[in-house]
């Protein structure tokens, strides 16, 4: 594997990270939370759920601690309302949210950052290199029918609080994942990252995924 270390703009080495990707409902958040609880390969993990932090950023009292301006909060509200992604011109919002999390959560350079929801597309990945070093992709693989069944049954146990899981919204997120996120696999593979694929069924639990991961 080639050397993926990149200098951070602050002069410090960026946090080491593994990126969780998979279609909506595939179990990324439950797996990320379990990795934070149990660790992986004898390393402490810190789970960064970008979607959850983006929703927090819609609250001005929380957004202030992330360094977001009122105009940036408006962009966040628009993304949440329309289900759109942050593009190049608004990537600074994502960077502020991530940097705020890293500065508060990562206390040791040996801790592993588990990225969930960021980057979502290749342009974001290219901009992220000054902030984190992604050396592993954990790819949760399941089809659209499985996604719909998992969300309907709340197989991961993390959908009960979501009010945006309408049929149309789910399909929109699946389309964005196929067009924008899947190309991240080829991008990071070309950078020398390790790609670990984890098949997901309707009833697959986070514990099963972690067991599969530990056996790879």
mmCIF file of N, CA and C in Angstrom, residues 149-207:
data_model
loop_
_atom_site.group_PDB
_atom_site.id
_atom_site.type_symbol
_atom_site.label_atom_id
_atom_site.label_comp_id
_atom_site.label_asym_id
_atom_site.label_seq_id
_atom_site.Cartn_x
_atom_site.Cartn_y
_atom_site.Cartn_z
ATOM 1 N N UNK A 149 -36.802 -3.359 2.901
ATOM 2 C CA UNK A 149 -37.226 -4.264 3.971
ATOM 3 C C UNK A 149 -36.545 -3.922 5.292
ATOM 4 N N UNK A 150 -35.262 -3.602 5.238
ATOM 5 C CA UNK A 150 -34.542 -3.272 6.471
ATOM 6 C C UNK A 150 -35.112 -1.999 7.115
ATOM 7 N N UNK A 151 -35.418 -1.012 6.292
ATOM 8 C CA UNK A 151 -35.968 0.227 6.838
ATOM 9 C C UNK A 151 -37.379 -0.014 7.380
ATOM 10 N N UNK A 152 -38.184 -0.775 6.658
ATOM 11 C CA UNK A 152 -39.551 -1.055 7.106
ATOM 12 C C UNK A 152 -39.547 -1.800 8.437
ATOM 13 N N UNK A 153 -38.614 -2.743 8.584
ATOM 14 C CA UNK A 153 -38.540 -3.560 9.802
ATOM 15 C C UNK A 153 -37.641 -2.934 10.861
ATOM 16 N N UNK A 154 -36.959 -1.851 10.519
ATOM 17 C CA UNK A 154 -35.976 -1.214 11.405
ATOM 18 C C UNK A 154 -34.961 -2.255 11.886
ATOM 19 N N UNK A 155 -34.402 -2.980 10.923
ATOM 20 C CA UNK A 155 -33.483 -4.075 11.247
ATOM 21 C C UNK A 155 -32.265 -3.606 12.028
ATOM 22 N N UNK A 156 -31.812 -2.393 11.750
ATOM 23 C CA UNK A 156 -30.634 -1.883 12.450
ATOM 24 C C UNK A 156 -30.962 -1.234 13.773
ATOM 25 N N UNK A 157 -32.255 -1.011 14.030
ATOM 26 C CA UNK A 157 -32.672 -0.395 15.279
ATOM 27 C C UNK A 157 -32.367 1.090 15.360
ATOM 28 N N UNK A 158 -32.131 1.732 14.208
ATOM 29 C CA UNK A 158 -31.735 3.154 14.223
ATOM 30 C C UNK A 158 -32.657 4.039 13.393
ATOM 31 N N UNK A 159 -33.840 3.503 12.996
ATOM 32 C CA UNK A 159 -34.708 4.287 12.119
ATOM 33 C C UNK A 159 -35.945 4.820 12.836
ATOM 34 N N UNK A 160 -36.135 4.463 14.085
ATOM 35 C CA UNK A 160 -37.363 4.829 14.776
ATOM 36 C C UNK A 160 -37.559 6.324 14.900
ATOM 37 N N UNK A 161 -36.471 7.073 14.982
ATOM 38 C CA UNK A 161 -36.560 8.521 15.159
ATOM 39 C C UNK A 161 -36.565 9.274 13.836
ATOM 40 N N UNK A 162 -36.516 8.559 12.715
ATOM 41 C CA UNK A 162 -36.439 9.213 11.407
ATOM 42 C C UNK A 162 -37.851 9.429 10.854
ATOM 43 N N UNK A 163 -38.122 10.642 10.408
ATOM 44 C CA UNK A 163 -39.411 10.931 9.786
ATOM 45 C C UNK A 163 -39.251 11.231 8.302
ATOM 46 N N UNK A 164 -38.063 10.921 7.761
ATOM 47 C CA UNK A 164 -37.790 11.216 6.352
ATOM 48 C C UNK A 164 -37.604 9.945 5.535
ATOM 49 N N UNK A 165 -38.131 8.823 6.032
ATOM 50 C CA UNK A 165 -37.964 7.560 5.322
ATOM 51 C C UNK A 165 -39.192 7.237 4.471
ATOM 52 N N UNK A 166 -39.647 8.220 3.698
ATOM 53 C CA UNK A 166 -40.722 7.961 2.756
ATOM 54 C C UNK A 166 -40.176 7.169 1.575
ATOM 55 N N UNK A 167 -41.070 6.546 0.831
ATOM 56 C CA UNK A 167 -40.647 5.732 -0.310
ATOM 57 C C UNK A 167 -39.861 6.566 -1.316
ATOM 58 N N UNK A 168 -40.346 7.770 -1.611
ATOM 59 C CA UNK A 168 -39.658 8.629 -2.578
ATOM 60 C C UNK A 168 -38.296 9.081 -2.058
ATOM 61 N N UNK A 169 -38.232 9.402 -0.755
ATOM 62 C CA UNK A 169 -36.963 9.859 -0.180
ATOM 63 C C UNK A 169 -35.931 8.740 -0.190
ATOM 64 N N UNK A 170 -36.369 7.523 0.117
ATOM 65 C CA UNK A 170 -35.464 6.375 0.101
ATOM 66 C C UNK A 170 -34.924 6.162 -1.309
ATOM 67 N N UNK A 171 -35.815 6.239 -2.314
ATOM 68 C CA UNK A 171 -35.386 6.037 -3.692
ATOM 69 C C UNK A 171 -34.409 7.119 -4.129
ATOM 70 N N UNK A 172 -34.653 8.355 -3.689
ATOM 71 C CA UNK A 172 -33.736 9.439 -4.028
ATOM 72 C C UNK A 172 -32.359 9.184 -3.439
ATOM 73 N N UNK A 173 -32.319 8.729 -2.181
ATOM 74 C CA UNK A 173 -31.027 8.456 -1.545
ATOM 75 C C UNK A 173 -30.317 7.284 -2.216
ATOM 76 N N UNK A 174 -31.076 6.280 -2.657
ATOM 77 C CA UNK A 174 -30.467 5.151 -3.367
ATOM 78 C C UNK A 174 -29.876 5.609 -4.708
ATOM 79 N N UNK A 175 -30.589 6.484 -5.394
ATOM 80 C CA UNK A 175 -30.088 6.996 -6.682
ATOM 81 C C UNK A 175 -28.808 7.797 -6.481
ATOM 82 N N UNK A 176 -28.778 8.648 -5.455
ATOM 83 C CA UNK A 176 -27.574 9.439 -5.174
ATOM 84 C C UNK A 176 -26.414 8.523 -4.803
ATOM 85 N N UNK A 177 -26.699 7.496 -4.008
ATOM 86 C CA UNK A 177 -25.645 6.559 -3.621
ATOM 87 C C UNK A 177 -25.042 5.879 -4.847
ATOM 88 N N UNK A 178 -25.908 5.429 -5.749
ATOM 89 C CA UNK A 178 -25.424 4.727 -6.942
ATOM 90 C C UNK A 178 -24.586 5.652 -7.823
ATOM 91 N N UNK A 179 -25.060 6.883 -8.027
ATOM 92 C CA UNK A 179 -24.385 7.798 -8.957
ATOM 93 C C UNK A 179 -23.171 8.488 -8.348
ATOM 94 N N UNK A 180 -23.251 8.860 -7.069
ATOM 95 C CA UNK A 180 -22.233 9.732 -6.484
ATOM 96 C C UNK A 180 -21.303 9.026 -5.517
ATOM 97 N N UNK A 181 -21.815 8.059 -4.756
ATOM 98 C CA UNK A 181 -21.014 7.489 -3.668
ATOM 99 C C UNK A 181 -20.238 6.238 -4.074
ATOM 100 N N UNK A 182 -20.847 5.359 -4.846
ATOM 101 C CA UNK A 182 -20.151 4.134 -5.246
ATOM 102 C C UNK A 182 -18.814 4.420 -5.934
ATOM 103 N N UNK A 183 -18.688 5.493 -6.745
ATOM 104 C CA UNK A 183 -17.374 5.784 -7.349
ATOM 105 C C UNK A 183 -16.263 6.026 -6.332
ATOM 106 N N UNK A 184 -16.603 6.257 -5.066
ATOM 107 C CA UNK A 184 -15.568 6.403 -4.040
ATOM 108 C C UNK A 184 -14.721 5.137 -3.907
ATOM 109 N N UNK A 185 -15.323 3.987 -4.179
ATOM 110 C CA UNK A 185 -14.587 2.728 -4.041
ATOM 111 C C UNK A 185 -13.396 2.714 -4.988
ATOM 112 N N UNK A 186 -13.643 3.021 -6.254
ATOM 113 C CA UNK A 186 -12.556 3.050 -7.245
ATOM 114 C C UNK A 186 -11.547 4.144 -6.903
ATOM 115 N N UNK A 187 -12.059 5.299 -6.459
ATOM 116 C CA UNK A 187 -11.165 6.410 -6.112
ATOM 117 C C UNK A 187 -10.192 6.012 -5.015
ATOM 118 N N UNK A 188 -10.700 5.479 -3.909
ATOM 119 C CA UNK A 188 -9.823 5.140 -2.798
ATOM 120 C C UNK A 188 -8.959 3.915 -3.098
ATOM 121 N N UNK A 189 -9.476 3.008 -3.905
ATOM 122 C CA UNK A 189 -8.659 1.863 -4.297
ATOM 123 C C UNK A 189 -7.447 2.338 -5.086
ATOM 124 N N UNK A 190 -7.632 3.341 -5.940
ATOM 125 C CA UNK A 190 -6.519 3.880 -6.722
ATOM 126 C C UNK A 190 -5.511 4.603 -5.832
ATOM 127 N N UNK A 191 -5.951 5.019 -4.638
ATOM 128 C CA UNK A 191 -5.068 5.688 -3.684
ATOM 129 C C UNK A 191 -4.352 4.699 -2.772
ATOM 130 N N UNK A 192 -4.642 3.403 -2.933
ATOM 131 C CA UNK A 192 -3.978 2.387 -2.136
ATOM 132 C C UNK A 192 -4.734 1.961 -0.910
ATOM 133 N N UNK A 193 -5.992 2.417 -0.744
ATOM 134 C CA UNK A 193 -6.775 2.041 0.431
ATOM 135 C C UNK A 193 -7.227 0.588 0.339
ATOM 136 N N UNK A 194 -7.406 -0.026 1.493
ATOM 137 C CA UNK A 194 -7.907 -1.396 1.567
ATOM 138 C C UNK A 194 -9.430 -1.373 1.464
ATOM 139 N N UNK A 195 -10.008 -2.243 0.644
ATOM 140 C CA UNK A 195 -11.453 -2.307 0.452
ATOM 141 C C UNK A 195 -11.977 -3.602 1.084
ATOM 142 N N UNK A 196 -12.831 -3.461 2.097
ATOM 143 C CA UNK A 196 -13.423 -4.615 2.766
ATOM 144 C C UNK A 196 -14.921 -4.604 2.516
ATOM 145 N N UNK A 197 -15.416 -5.631 1.848
ATOM 146 C CA UNK A 197 -16.833 -5.705 1.484
ATOM 147 C C UNK A 197 -17.583 -6.601 2.470
ATOM 148 N N UNK A 198 -18.730 -6.100 2.962
ATOM 149 C CA UNK A 198 -19.526 -6.820 3.947
ATOM 150 C C UNK A 198 -20.947 -6.979 3.422
ATOM 151 N N UNK A 199 -21.370 -8.213 3.065
ATOM 152 C CA UNK A 199 -22.735 -8.411 2.572
ATOM 153 C C UNK A 199 -23.757 -8.208 3.689
ATOM 154 N N UNK A 200 -24.877 -7.573 3.351
ATOM 155 C CA UNK A 200 -25.916 -7.251 4.317
ATOM 156 C C UNK A 200 -27.241 -7.851 3.855
ATOM 157 N N UNK A 201 -27.878 -8.644 4.730
ATOM 158 C CA UNK A 201 -29.202 -9.181 4.464
ATOM 159 C C UNK A 201 -30.257 -8.408 5.240
ATOM 160 N N UNK A 202 -31.503 -8.812 5.084
ATOM 161 C CA UNK A 202 -32.606 -8.102 5.735
ATOM 162 C C UNK A 202 -32.427 -8.066 7.242
ATOM 163 N N UNK A 203 -31.953 -9.158 7.831
ATOM 164 C CA UNK A 203 -31.870 -9.234 9.291
ATOM 165 C C UNK A 203 -30.438 -9.141 9.824
ATOM 166 N N UNK A 204 -29.482 -8.792 8.966
ATOM 167 C CA UNK A 204 -28.089 -8.712 9.407
ATOM 168 C C UNK A 204 -27.933 -7.642 10.478
ATOM 169 N N UNK A 205 -27.301 -8.014 11.586
ATOM 170 C CA UNK A 205 -27.112 -7.090 12.705
ATOM 171 C C UNK A 205 -25.715 -6.477 12.658
ATOM 172 N N UNK A 206 -25.539 -5.418 13.449
ATOM 173 C CA UNK A 206 -24.221 -4.794 13.557
ATOM 174 C C UNK A 206 -23.204 -5.781 14.114
ATOM 175 N N UNK A 207 -23.624 -6.610 15.052
ATOM 176 C CA UNK A 207 -22.711 -7.596 15.628
ATOM 177 C C UNK A 207 -22.258 -8.596 14.576
#
